[in-house]
Coordinates of N, CA and C in Angstrom, one line a residue:
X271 N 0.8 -1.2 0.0 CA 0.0 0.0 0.0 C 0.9 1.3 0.0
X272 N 1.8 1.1 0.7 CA 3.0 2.6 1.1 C 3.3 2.6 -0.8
X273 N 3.7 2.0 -1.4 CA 4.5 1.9 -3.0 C 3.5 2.7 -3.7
X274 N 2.0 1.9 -3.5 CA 1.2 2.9 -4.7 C 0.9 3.8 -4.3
X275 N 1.0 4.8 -2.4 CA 1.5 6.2 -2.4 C 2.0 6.6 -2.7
X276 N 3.0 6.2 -2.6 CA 4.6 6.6 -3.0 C 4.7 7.3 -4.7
X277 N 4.2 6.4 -5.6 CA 4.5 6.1 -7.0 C 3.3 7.5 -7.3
X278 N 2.0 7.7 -6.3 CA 1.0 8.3 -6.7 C 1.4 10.0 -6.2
X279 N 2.0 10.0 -5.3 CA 3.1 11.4 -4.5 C 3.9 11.7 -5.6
X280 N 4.7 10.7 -6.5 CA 5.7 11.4 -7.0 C 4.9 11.8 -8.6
X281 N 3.6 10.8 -9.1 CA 3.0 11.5 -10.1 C 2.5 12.9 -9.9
X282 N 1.7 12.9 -8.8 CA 1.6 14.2 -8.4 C 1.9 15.4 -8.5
X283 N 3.4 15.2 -8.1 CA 4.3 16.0 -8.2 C 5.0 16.4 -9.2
X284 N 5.2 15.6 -10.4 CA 5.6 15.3 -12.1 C 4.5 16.5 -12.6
X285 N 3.6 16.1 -12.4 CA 2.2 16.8 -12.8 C 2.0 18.2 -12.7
X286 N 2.4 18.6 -11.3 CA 2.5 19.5 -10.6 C 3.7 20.3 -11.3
X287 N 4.7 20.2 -11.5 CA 5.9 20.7 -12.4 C 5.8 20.7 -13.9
X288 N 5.2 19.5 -14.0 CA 4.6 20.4 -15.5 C 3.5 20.9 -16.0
X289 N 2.9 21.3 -14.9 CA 1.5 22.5 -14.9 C 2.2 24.2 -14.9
X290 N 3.6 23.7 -13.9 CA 4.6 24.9 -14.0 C 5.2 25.7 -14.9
X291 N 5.7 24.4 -15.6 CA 6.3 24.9 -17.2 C 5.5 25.1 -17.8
X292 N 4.3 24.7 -18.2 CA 3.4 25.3 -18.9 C 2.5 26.6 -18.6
X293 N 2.9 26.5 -17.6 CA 1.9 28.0 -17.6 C 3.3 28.9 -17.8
X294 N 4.1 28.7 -17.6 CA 5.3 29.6 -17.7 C 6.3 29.9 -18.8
X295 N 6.1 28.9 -19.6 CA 6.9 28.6 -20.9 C 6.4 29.8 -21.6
X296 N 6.8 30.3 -23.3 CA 6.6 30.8 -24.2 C 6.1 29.9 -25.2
X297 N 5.5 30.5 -25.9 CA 4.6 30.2 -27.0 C 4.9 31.1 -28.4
X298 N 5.6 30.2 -29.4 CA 5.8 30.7 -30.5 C 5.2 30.3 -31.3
X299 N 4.9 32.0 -32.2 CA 4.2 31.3 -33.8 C 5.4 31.9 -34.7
X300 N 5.8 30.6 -35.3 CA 6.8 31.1 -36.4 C 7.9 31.8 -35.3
X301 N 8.2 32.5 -35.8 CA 9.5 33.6 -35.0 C 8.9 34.7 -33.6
X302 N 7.9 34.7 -34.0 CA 7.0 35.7 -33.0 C 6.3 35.0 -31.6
X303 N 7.5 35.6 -30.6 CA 7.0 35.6 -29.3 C 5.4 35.9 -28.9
X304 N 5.1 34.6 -28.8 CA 3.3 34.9 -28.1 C 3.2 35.5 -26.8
X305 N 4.3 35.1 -25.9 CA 4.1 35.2 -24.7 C 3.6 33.7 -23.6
X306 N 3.1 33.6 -22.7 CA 2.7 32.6 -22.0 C 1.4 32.2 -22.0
X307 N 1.3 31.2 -21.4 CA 0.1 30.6 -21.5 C -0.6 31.7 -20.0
X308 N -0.3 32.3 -19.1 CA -1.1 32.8 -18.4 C -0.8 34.5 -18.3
X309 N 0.0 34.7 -18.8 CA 0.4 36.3 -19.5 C 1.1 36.1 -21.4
X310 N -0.3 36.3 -21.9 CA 0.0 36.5 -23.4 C -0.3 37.5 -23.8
X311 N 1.1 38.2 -24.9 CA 1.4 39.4 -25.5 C 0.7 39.6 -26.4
X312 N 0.4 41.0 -26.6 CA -0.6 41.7 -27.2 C 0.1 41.4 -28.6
X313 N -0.2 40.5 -29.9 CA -0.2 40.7 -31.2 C -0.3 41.7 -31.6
X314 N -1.0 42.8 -31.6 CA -1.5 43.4 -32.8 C -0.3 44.7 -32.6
X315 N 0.6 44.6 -31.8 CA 1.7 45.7 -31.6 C 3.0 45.1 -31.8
X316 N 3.1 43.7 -32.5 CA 3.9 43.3 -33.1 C 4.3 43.6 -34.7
X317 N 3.3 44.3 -35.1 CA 3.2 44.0 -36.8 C 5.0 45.0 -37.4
X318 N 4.6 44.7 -39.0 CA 5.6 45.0 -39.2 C 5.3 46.2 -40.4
X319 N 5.9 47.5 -40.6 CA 5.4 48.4 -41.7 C 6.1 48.5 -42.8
X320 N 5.6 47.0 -44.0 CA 6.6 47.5 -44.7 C 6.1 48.3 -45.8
X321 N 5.1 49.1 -46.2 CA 4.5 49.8 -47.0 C 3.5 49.3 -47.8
X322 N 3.3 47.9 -47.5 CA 2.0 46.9 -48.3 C 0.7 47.1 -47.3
X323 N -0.3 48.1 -47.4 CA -1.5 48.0 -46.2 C -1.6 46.5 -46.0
X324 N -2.1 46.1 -47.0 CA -2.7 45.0 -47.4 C -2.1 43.7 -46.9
X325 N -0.9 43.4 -47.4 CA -0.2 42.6 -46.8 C 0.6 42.6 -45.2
X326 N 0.6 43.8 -44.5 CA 1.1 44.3 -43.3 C -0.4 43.6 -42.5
X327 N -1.6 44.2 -42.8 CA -2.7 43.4 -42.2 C -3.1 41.9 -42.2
X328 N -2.7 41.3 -43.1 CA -2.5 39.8 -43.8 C -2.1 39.4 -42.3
X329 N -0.4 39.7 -42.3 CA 0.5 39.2 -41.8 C 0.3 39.7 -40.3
X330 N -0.6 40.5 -39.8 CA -0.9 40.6 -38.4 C -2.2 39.4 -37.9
X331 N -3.1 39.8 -38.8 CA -3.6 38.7 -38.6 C -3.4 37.3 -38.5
X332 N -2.7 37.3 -39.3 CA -2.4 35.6 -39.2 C -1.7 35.3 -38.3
X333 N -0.6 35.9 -37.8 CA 0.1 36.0 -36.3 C -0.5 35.8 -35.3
X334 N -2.1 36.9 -35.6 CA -2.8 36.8 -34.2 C -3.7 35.5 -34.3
X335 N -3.6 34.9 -35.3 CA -4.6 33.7 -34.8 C -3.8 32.8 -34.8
X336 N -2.4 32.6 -35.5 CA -1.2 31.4 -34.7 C -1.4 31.7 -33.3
X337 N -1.1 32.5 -32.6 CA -1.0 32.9 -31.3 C -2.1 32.5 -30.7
X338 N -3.1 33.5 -31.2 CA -4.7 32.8 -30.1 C -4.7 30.8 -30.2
X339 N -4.2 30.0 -31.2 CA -4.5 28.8 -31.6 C -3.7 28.4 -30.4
X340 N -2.1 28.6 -30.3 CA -0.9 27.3 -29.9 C -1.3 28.3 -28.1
X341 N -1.6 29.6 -27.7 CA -2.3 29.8 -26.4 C -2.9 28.7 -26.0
X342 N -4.3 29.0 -27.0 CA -5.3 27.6 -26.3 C -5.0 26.7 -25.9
X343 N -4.0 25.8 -27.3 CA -3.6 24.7 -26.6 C -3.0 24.6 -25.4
X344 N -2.0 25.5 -25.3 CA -1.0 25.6 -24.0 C -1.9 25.3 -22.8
X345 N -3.0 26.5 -22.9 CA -4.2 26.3 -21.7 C -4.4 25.1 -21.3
X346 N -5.0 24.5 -22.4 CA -5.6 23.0 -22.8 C -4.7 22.2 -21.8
X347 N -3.7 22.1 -22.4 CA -2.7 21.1 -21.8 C -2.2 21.5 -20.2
X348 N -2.4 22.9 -19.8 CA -2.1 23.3 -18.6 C -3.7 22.9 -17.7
X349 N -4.7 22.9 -17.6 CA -5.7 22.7 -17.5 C -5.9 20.7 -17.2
X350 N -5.3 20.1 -17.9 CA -5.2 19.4 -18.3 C -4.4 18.4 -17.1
X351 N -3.1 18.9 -17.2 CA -1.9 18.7 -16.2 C -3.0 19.1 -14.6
X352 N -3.0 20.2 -14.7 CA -4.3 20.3 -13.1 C -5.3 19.6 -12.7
X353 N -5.8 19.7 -13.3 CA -6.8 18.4 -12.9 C -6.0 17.0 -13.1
X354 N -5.4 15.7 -13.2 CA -4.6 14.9 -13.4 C -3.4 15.2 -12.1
X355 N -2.9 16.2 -11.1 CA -2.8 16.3 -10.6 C -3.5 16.3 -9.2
X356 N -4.6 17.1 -9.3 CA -5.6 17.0 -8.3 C -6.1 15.6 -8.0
X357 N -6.1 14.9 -9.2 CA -7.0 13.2 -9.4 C -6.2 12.8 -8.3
X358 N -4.7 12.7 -9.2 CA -3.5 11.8 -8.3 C -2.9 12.0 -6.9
X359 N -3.3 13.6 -6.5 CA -3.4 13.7 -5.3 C -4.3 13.4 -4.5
X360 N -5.7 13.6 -4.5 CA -6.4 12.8 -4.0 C -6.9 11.5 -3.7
X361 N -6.6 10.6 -4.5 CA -6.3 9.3 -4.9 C -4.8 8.7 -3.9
X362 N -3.6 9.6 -3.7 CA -2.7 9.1 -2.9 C -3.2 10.0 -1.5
X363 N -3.8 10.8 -0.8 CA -4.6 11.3 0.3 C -5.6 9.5 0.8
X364 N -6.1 9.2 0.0 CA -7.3 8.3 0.2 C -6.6 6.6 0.3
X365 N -5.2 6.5 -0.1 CA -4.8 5.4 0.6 C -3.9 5.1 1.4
X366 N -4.4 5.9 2.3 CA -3.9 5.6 3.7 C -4.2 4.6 4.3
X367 N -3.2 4.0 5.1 CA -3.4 2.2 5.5 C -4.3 2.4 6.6
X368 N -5.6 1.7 6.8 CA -6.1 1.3 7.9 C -6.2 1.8 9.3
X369 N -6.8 2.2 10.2 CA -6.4 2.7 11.4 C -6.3 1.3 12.0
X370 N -5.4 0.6 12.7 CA -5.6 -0.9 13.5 C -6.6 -0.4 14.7
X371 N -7.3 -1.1 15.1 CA -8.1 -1.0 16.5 C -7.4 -1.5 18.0
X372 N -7.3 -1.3 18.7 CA -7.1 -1.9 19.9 C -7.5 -3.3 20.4
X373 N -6.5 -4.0 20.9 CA -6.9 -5.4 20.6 C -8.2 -5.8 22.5
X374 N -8.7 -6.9 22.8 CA -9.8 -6.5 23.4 C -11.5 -6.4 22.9
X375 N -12.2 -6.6 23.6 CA -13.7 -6.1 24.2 C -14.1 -5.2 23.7
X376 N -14.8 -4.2 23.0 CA -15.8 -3.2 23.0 C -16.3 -2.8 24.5
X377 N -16.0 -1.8 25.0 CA -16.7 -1.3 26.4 C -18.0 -1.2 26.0
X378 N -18.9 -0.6 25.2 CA -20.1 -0.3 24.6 C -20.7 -1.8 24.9

């Protein structure tokens, strides 16, 4: 019983560290710094002016929806990691060995 705490403590904790990195990591689209999964950078003050309206707005846009897309996922997967965490912690909380009784009669 102590082993599958043991093994269920250290997933826990696996889990727990990479709920870390992911919320903390960066998120690229292409070359362009998204930012993090729980502080992400404003796209639309990244763009670039090279004299094409047309193509300058192309190329923001599409930035900003790489970014909104590989965010999500990051969330997804950080969300994901948390709960799977929580399961395994609770799950090693809940197998604790037995309380033994006192050996003896019931006074009652």
């Amino acid at each position: 019983m102590a082993t599958r705490r043991l093994i269920l403590l250290g997933l826990t904790t696996l889990l727990g560290v990479a709920a870390f990195l992911l919320a903390t990591s960066d998120v690229h689209a292409g070359q362009t710094n998204c930012g993090s999964a729980l502080l992400p950078r404003d796209t639309k003050s990244l763009s670039l002016d090279t004299g094409d309206v047309a193509r300058d707005d192309f190329s923001v846009e599409e930035v900003a929806a790489d970014c909104g897309r590989n965010i999500l996922r990051q969330r997804y997967l950080l969300m994901l990691s948390i709960v799977a965490a929580a399961i395994s912690g609770a799950a090693a909380s809940r197998s604790l060995p037995p309380v033994e009784e006192l050996p003896g009669d019931p006074i009652v």
